[in-house]
Amino acid sequence: APLLTGGEYRPDDREAAEAIAKYRAANPKIVSQWHYHQAMLMSSAANRDATHVVRLPSGRKITYFGPEYALVVDDASKAQRRELLAAQVLGDPPRRIYGGKIFENVAQSIARDVLRDGWIALVDAGYEVNWTVYDEFAVPVPDDGCGNSGCRWCHPENFGKDGKYCG
């Protein structure tokens, strides 16, 4: 929270725990994905699999190399704990990995696939994509000679104050 608010909001441990519990209660499907990916990673580490592979709906795969358990020492408490480690790039040193992080990678990878498919569809439809910004395409559209683009949804008057299309 401090990072997102420029340091203005710094929840104490109780407030942070409440916010986390509220998020988890409101998003059980996301939480179940965290647990699913954690269980699958734990299985890969316990079986000493050379890789842990997550298949995406597009058919692409995300591969984690050398999943393993490791004992690490907490700097603050000096207590030992067991963590899961894996390399995300073959040859890199293993790093801490967990179900929530894997699911985040899955979500980002699916978003990339959707963006790719949209780009291909635009090109196939005859549009030229100049660039992308996050999840949007910058595409030149024909001008009607009066400085207006040829598509009606591009006009500001077609959007309400809340930014939603209403044309």
PDB file of C-alpha atoms in Angstrom:
ATOM      1  CA  ALA A   1       0.000   0.000   0.000  1.00  0.00           C
ATOM      2  CA  PRO A   2       2.748   2.573   0.742  1.00  0.00           C
ATOM      3  CA  LEU A   3       4.188   2.055  -2.722  1.00  0.00           C
ATOM      4  CA  LEU A   4       0.802   2.535  -4.410  1.00  0.00           C
ATOM      5  CA  THR A   5      -0.068   5.640  -2.393  1.00  0.00           C
ATOM      6  CA  GLY A   6       3.282   7.418  -2.415  1.00  0.00           C
ATOM      7  CA  GLY A   7       3.808   6.481   1.217  1.00  0.00           C
ATOM      8  CA  GLU A   8       0.601   8.197   2.379  1.00  0.00           C
ATOM      9  CA  TYR A   9      -1.145   4.994   3.479  1.00  0.00           C
ATOM     10  CA  ARG A  10       0.758   2.626   5.711  1.00  0.00           C
ATOM     11  CA  PRO A  11      -1.524  -0.033   7.179  1.00  0.00           C
ATOM     12  CA  ASP A  12      -0.549  -1.653  10.433  1.00  0.00           C
ATOM     13  CA  ASP A  13      -0.423  -5.446  10.668  1.00  0.00           C
ATOM     14  CA  ARG A  14      -4.092  -5.694  11.728  1.00  0.00           C
ATOM     15  CA  GLU A  15      -5.312  -3.492   8.845  1.00  0.00           C
ATOM     16  CA  ALA A  16      -3.178  -5.410   6.362  1.00  0.00           C
ATOM     17  CA  ALA A  17      -4.504  -8.755   7.627  1.00  0.00           C
ATOM     18  CA  GLU A  18      -8.095  -7.479   7.358  1.00  0.00           C
ATOM     19  CA  ALA A  19      -7.558  -6.249   3.793  1.00  0.00           C
ATOM     20  CA  ILE A  20      -6.004  -9.573   2.791  1.00  0.00           C
ATOM     21  CA  ALA A  21      -8.845 -11.563   4.390  1.00  0.00           C
ATOM     22  CA  LYS A  22     -11.443  -9.343   2.690  1.00  0.00           C
ATOM     23  CA  TYR A  23      -9.788  -9.774  -0.722  1.00  0.00           C
ATOM     24  CA  ARG A  24      -9.564 -13.533  -0.314  1.00  0.00           C
ATOM     25  CA  ALA A  25     -13.200 -13.787   0.769  1.00  0.00           C
ATOM     26  CA  ALA A  26     -14.342 -11.703  -2.207  1.00  0.00           C
ATOM     27  CA  ASN A  27     -12.245 -13.659  -4.739  1.00  0.00           C
ATOM     28  CA  PRO A  28     -12.491 -17.395  -3.966  1.00  0.00           C
ATOM     29  CA  LYS A  29     -11.802 -18.452  -7.561  1.00  0.00           C
ATOM     30  CA  ILE A  30      -8.502 -16.569  -7.584  1.00  0.00           C
ATOM     31  CA  VAL A  31      -7.537 -18.037  -4.219  1.00  0.00           C
ATOM     32  CA  SER A  32      -8.382 -21.535  -5.461  1.00  0.00           C
ATOM     33  CA  GLN A  33      -6.032 -20.974  -8.410  1.00  0.00           C
ATOM     34  CA  TRP A  34      -3.257 -19.942  -6.008  1.00  0.00           C
ATOM     35  CA  HIS A  35      -3.774 -23.174  -4.056  1.00  0.00           C
ATOM     36  CA  TYR A  36      -4.010 -25.307  -7.198  1.00  0.00           C
ATOM     37  CA  HIS A  37      -0.733 -23.990  -8.612  1.00  0.00           C
ATOM     38  CA  GLN A  38       0.948 -24.283  -5.200  1.00  0.00           C
ATOM     39  CA  ALA A  39      -0.097 -27.939  -4.936  1.00  0.00           C
ATOM     40  CA  MET A  40       1.120 -28.724  -8.453  1.00  0.00           C
ATOM     41  CA  LEU A  41       4.469 -27.015  -7.796  1.00  0.00           C
ATOM     42  CA  MET A  42       4.846 -28.890  -4.499  1.00  0.00           C
ATOM     43  CA  SER A  43       4.212 -32.144  -6.360  1.00  0.00           C
ATOM     44  CA  SER A  44       6.884 -31.296  -8.955  1.00  0.00           C
ATOM     45  CA  ALA A  45       9.396 -30.493  -6.205  1.00  0.00           C
ATOM     46  CA  ALA A  46       8.557 -33.606  -4.162  1.00  0.00           C
ATOM     47  CA  ASN A  47       8.886 -35.800  -7.266  1.00  0.00           C
ATOM     48  CA  ARG A  48      12.162 -34.061  -8.162  1.00  0.00           C
ATOM     49  CA  ASP A  49      10.862 -33.274 -11.626  1.00  0.00           C
ATOM     50  CA  ALA A  50      13.377 -31.520 -13.874  1.00  0.00           C
ATOM     51  CA  THR A  51      10.717 -28.979 -14.821  1.00  0.00           C
ATOM     52  CA  HIS A  52       7.321 -27.774 -13.698  1.00  0.00           C
ATOM     53  CA  VAL A  53       5.192 -26.996 -16.763  1.00  0.00           C
ATOM     54  CA  VAL A  54       1.987 -24.963 -16.822  1.00  0.00           C
ATOM     55  CA  ARG A  55      -0.052 -25.246 -20.016  1.00  0.00           C
ATOM     56  CA  LEU A  56      -1.958 -22.169 -21.148  1.00  0.00           C
ATOM     57  CA  PRO A  57      -5.320 -22.184 -22.970  1.00  0.00           C
ATOM     58  CA  SER A  58      -3.483 -21.066 -26.125  1.00  0.00           C
ATOM     59  CA  GLY A  59      -1.320 -24.185 -26.063  1.00  0.00           C
ATOM     60  CA  ARG A  60       1.801 -22.296 -25.008  1.00  0.00           C
ATOM     61  CA  LYS A  61       3.647 -23.450 -21.905  1.00  0.00           C
ATOM     62  CA  ILE A  62       5.311 -21.714 -18.989  1.00  0.00           C
ATOM     63  CA  THR A  63       8.250 -23.770 -17.744  1.00  0.00           C
ATOM     64  CA  TYR A  64       9.941 -23.521 -14.342  1.00  0.00           C
ATOM     65  CA  PHE A  65      13.269 -25.300 -14.141  1.00  0.00           C
ATOM     66  CA  GLY A  66      14.527 -27.445 -11.255  1.00  0.00           C
ATOM     67  CA  PRO A  67      11.678 -27.005  -8.764  1.00  0.00           C
ATOM     68  CA  GLU A  68      12.978 -27.865  -5.308  1.00  0.00           C
ATOM     69  CA  TYR A  69      12.490 -27.346  -1.625  1.00  0.00           C
ATOM     70  CA  ALA A  70      15.151 -25.382   0.218  1.00  0.00           C
ATOM     71  CA  LEU A  71      15.723 -24.343   3.802  1.00  0.00           C
ATOM     72  CA  VAL A  72      16.113 -20.587   4.081  1.00  0.00           C
ATOM     73  CA  VAL A  73      16.864 -18.433   7.096  1.00  0.00           C
ATOM     74  CA  ASP A  74      14.626 -15.464   7.799  1.00  0.00           C
ATOM     75  CA  ASP A  75      16.860 -12.405   8.187  1.00  0.00           C
ATOM     76  CA  ALA A  76      14.708 -10.812  10.888  1.00  0.00           C
ATOM     77  CA  SER A  77      13.838 -13.775  13.095  1.00  0.00           C
ATOM     78  CA  LYS A  78      16.750 -16.071  12.145  1.00  0.00           C
ATOM     79  CA  ALA A  79      14.206 -18.895  11.960  1.00  0.00           C
ATOM     80  CA  GLN A  80      14.529 -21.530   9.271  1.00  0.00           C
ATOM     81  CA  ARG A  81      11.672 -22.255   6.930  1.00  0.00           C
ATOM     82  CA  ARG A  82      11.140 -24.434   3.881  1.00  0.00           C
ATOM     83  CA  GLU A  83      10.458 -22.668   0.597  1.00  0.00           C
ATOM     84  CA  LEU A  84       9.960 -23.691  -2.983  1.00  0.00           C
ATOM     85  CA  LEU A  85      12.556 -22.543  -5.487  1.00  0.00           C
ATOM     86  CA  ALA A  86      12.723 -22.765  -9.284  1.00  0.00           C
ATOM     87  CA  ALA A  87      14.414 -20.958 -12.135  1.00  0.00           C
ATOM     88  CA  GLN A  88      12.182 -19.149 -14.602  1.00  0.00           C
ATOM     89  CA  VAL A  89      14.977 -19.020 -17.194  1.00  0.00           C
ATOM     90  CA  LEU A  90      17.096 -22.107 -17.908  1.00  0.00           C
ATOM     91  CA  GLY A  91      20.539 -21.539 -16.410  1.00  0.00           C
ATOM     92  CA  ASP A  92      19.471 -18.798 -14.001  1.00  0.00           C
ATOM     93  CA  PRO A  93      19.730 -19.397 -10.265  1.00  0.00           C
ATOM     94  CA  PRO A  94      16.548 -20.664  -8.632  1.00  0.00           C
ATOM     95  CA  ARG A  95      14.319 -18.128  -6.886  1.00  0.00           C
ATOM     96  CA  ARG A  96      11.429 -18.362  -4.480  1.00  0.00           C
ATOM     97  CA  ILE A  97       8.256 -19.316  -6.327  1.00  0.00           C
ATOM     98  CA  TYR A  98       4.728 -19.972  -5.071  1.00  0.00           C
ATOM     99  CA  GLY A  99       1.238 -20.625  -6.383  1.00  0.00           C
ATOM    100  CA  GLY A 100       0.143 -16.981  -6.384  1.00  0.00           C
ATOM    101  CA  LYS A 101       3.163 -15.948  -8.444  1.00  0.00           C
ATOM    102  CA  ILE A 102       2.601 -18.774 -10.905  1.00  0.00           C
ATOM    103  CA  PHE A 103      -1.056 -17.751 -11.303  1.00  0.00           C
ATOM    104  CA  GLU A 104       0.031 -14.136 -11.863  1.00  0.00           C
ATOM    105  CA  ASN A 105       2.362 -15.381 -14.613  1.00  0.00           C
ATOM    106  CA  VAL A 106      -0.508 -17.399 -16.109  1.00  0.00           C
ATOM    107  CA  ALA A 107      -2.821 -14.362 -16.124  1.00  0.00           C
ATOM    108  CA  GLN A 108      -0.169 -12.156 -17.741  1.00  0.00           C
ATOM    109  CA  SER A 109       0.598 -14.838 -20.330  1.00  0.00           C
ATOM    110  CA  ILE A 110      -3.074 -15.201 -21.236  1.00  0.00           C
ATOM    111  CA  ALA A 111      -3.325 -11.419 -21.594  1.00  0.00           C
ATOM    112  CA  ARG A 112      -0.338 -11.527 -23.954  1.00  0.00           C
ATOM    113  CA  ASP A 113      -2.021 -14.244 -26.009  1.00  0.00           C
ATOM    114  CA  VAL A 114      -5.247 -12.223 -26.231  1.00  0.00           C
ATOM    115  CA  LEU A 115      -3.290  -9.142 -27.321  1.00  0.00           C
ATOM    116  CA  ARG A 116      -1.446 -11.186 -29.948  1.00  0.00           C
ATOM    117  CA  ASP A 117      -4.694 -12.634 -31.298  1.00  0.00           C
ATOM    118  CA  GLY A 118      -6.258  -9.160 -31.424  1.00  0.00           C
ATOM    119  CA  TRP A 119      -3.247  -7.778 -33.290  1.00  0.00           C
ATOM    120  CA  ILE A 120      -3.429 -10.578 -35.852  1.00  0.00           C
ATOM    121  CA  ALA A 121      -7.180 -10.004 -36.297  1.00  0.00           C
ATOM    122  CA  LEU A 122      -6.648  -6.268 -36.869  1.00  0.00           C
ATOM    123  CA  VAL A 123      -3.912  -6.891 -39.453  1.00  0.00           C
ATOM    124  CA  ASP A 124      -6.029  -9.562 -41.160  1.00  0.00           C
ATOM    125  CA  ALA A 125      -8.893  -7.011 -41.337  1.00  0.00           C
ATOM    126  CA  GLY A 126      -6.591  -4.568 -43.137  1.00  0.00           C
ATOM    127  CA  TYR A 127      -5.608  -2.284 -40.258  1.00  0.00           C
ATOM    128  CA  GLU A 128      -2.078  -1.130 -39.559  1.00  0.00           C
ATOM    129  CA  VAL A 129      -1.113  -1.323 -35.888  1.00  0.00           C
ATOM    130  CA  ASN A 130       1.354   1.452 -35.111  1.00  0.00           C
ATOM    131  CA  TRP A 131       2.026   0.438 -31.519  1.00  0.00           C
ATOM    132  CA  THR A 132       0.410  -0.865 -28.347  1.00  0.00           C
ATOM    133  CA  VAL A 133      -0.004   0.752 -24.959  1.00  0.00           C
ATOM    134  CA  TYR A 134      -0.707  -1.794 -22.231  1.00  0.00           C
ATOM    135  CA  ASP A 135      -3.795  -3.554 -23.609  1.00  0.00           C
ATOM    136  CA  GLU A 136      -4.707  -1.071 -26.349  1.00  0.00           C
ATOM    137  CA  PHE A 137      -3.759  -0.760 -30.009  1.00  0.00           C
ATOM    138  CA  ALA A 138      -2.881   2.514 -31.709  1.00  0.00           C
ATOM    139  CA  VAL A 139      -4.391   2.184 -35.166  1.00  0.00           C
ATOM    140  CA  PRO A 140      -4.730   4.993 -37.716  1.00  0.00           C
ATOM    141  CA  VAL A 141      -8.266   5.258 -39.057  1.00  0.00           C
ATOM    142  CA  PRO A 142      -9.478   7.110 -42.143  1.00  0.00           C
ATOM    143  CA  ASP A 143     -10.167  10.830 -41.832  1.00  0.00           C
ATOM    144  CA  ASP A 144     -13.395  12.223 -43.328  1.00  0.00           C
ATOM    145  CA  GLY A 145     -11.596  15.372 -44.555  1.00  0.00           C
ATOM    146  CA  CYS A 146     -12.882  17.521 -41.701  1.00  0.00           C
ATOM    147  CA  GLY A 147     -10.491  16.203 -39.087  1.00  0.00           C
ATOM    148  CA  ASN A 148     -12.954  13.582 -37.894  1.00  0.00           C
ATOM    149  CA  SER A 149     -12.056   9.941 -37.907  1.00  0.00           C
ATOM    150  CA  GLY A 150     -14.219   7.605 -39.933  1.00  0.00           C
ATOM    151  CA  CYS A 151     -15.396   5.597 -36.935  1.00  0.00           C
ATOM    152  CA  ARG A 152     -18.151   7.024 -34.747  1.00  0.00           C
ATOM    153  CA  TRP A 153     -16.939   5.482 -31.500  1.00  0.00           C
ATOM    154  CA  CYS A 154     -13.756   7.591 -31.655  1.00  0.00           C
ATOM    155  CA  HIS A 155     -15.655  10.829 -31.053  1.00  0.00           C
ATOM    156  CA  PRO A 156     -15.587  12.206 -27.475  1.00  0.00           C
ATOM    157  CA  GLU A 157     -19.329  12.989 -27.561  1.00  0.00           C
ATOM    158  CA  ASN A 158     -19.992   9.240 -27.726  1.00  0.00           C
ATOM    159  CA  PHE A 159     -18.585   8.745 -24.233  1.00  0.00           C
ATOM    160  CA  GLY A 160     -20.267   9.578 -20.951  1.00  0.00           C
ATOM    161  CA  LYS A 161     -18.572  11.372 -18.050  1.00  0.00           C
ATOM    162  CA  ASP A 162     -17.691   7.970 -16.618  1.00  0.00           C
ATOM    163  CA  GLY A 163     -15.715   7.137 -19.794  1.00  0.00           C
ATOM    164  CA  LYS A 164     -18.141   4.421 -20.932  1.00  0.00           C
ATOM    165  CA  TYR A 165     -19.217   4.238 -24.550  1.00  0.00           C
ATOM    166  CA  CYS A 166     -22.755   5.479 -25.086  1.00  0.00           C
ATOM    167  CA  GLY A 167     -22.863   6.221 -28.844  1.00  0.00           C
TER     168      GLY A 167
END
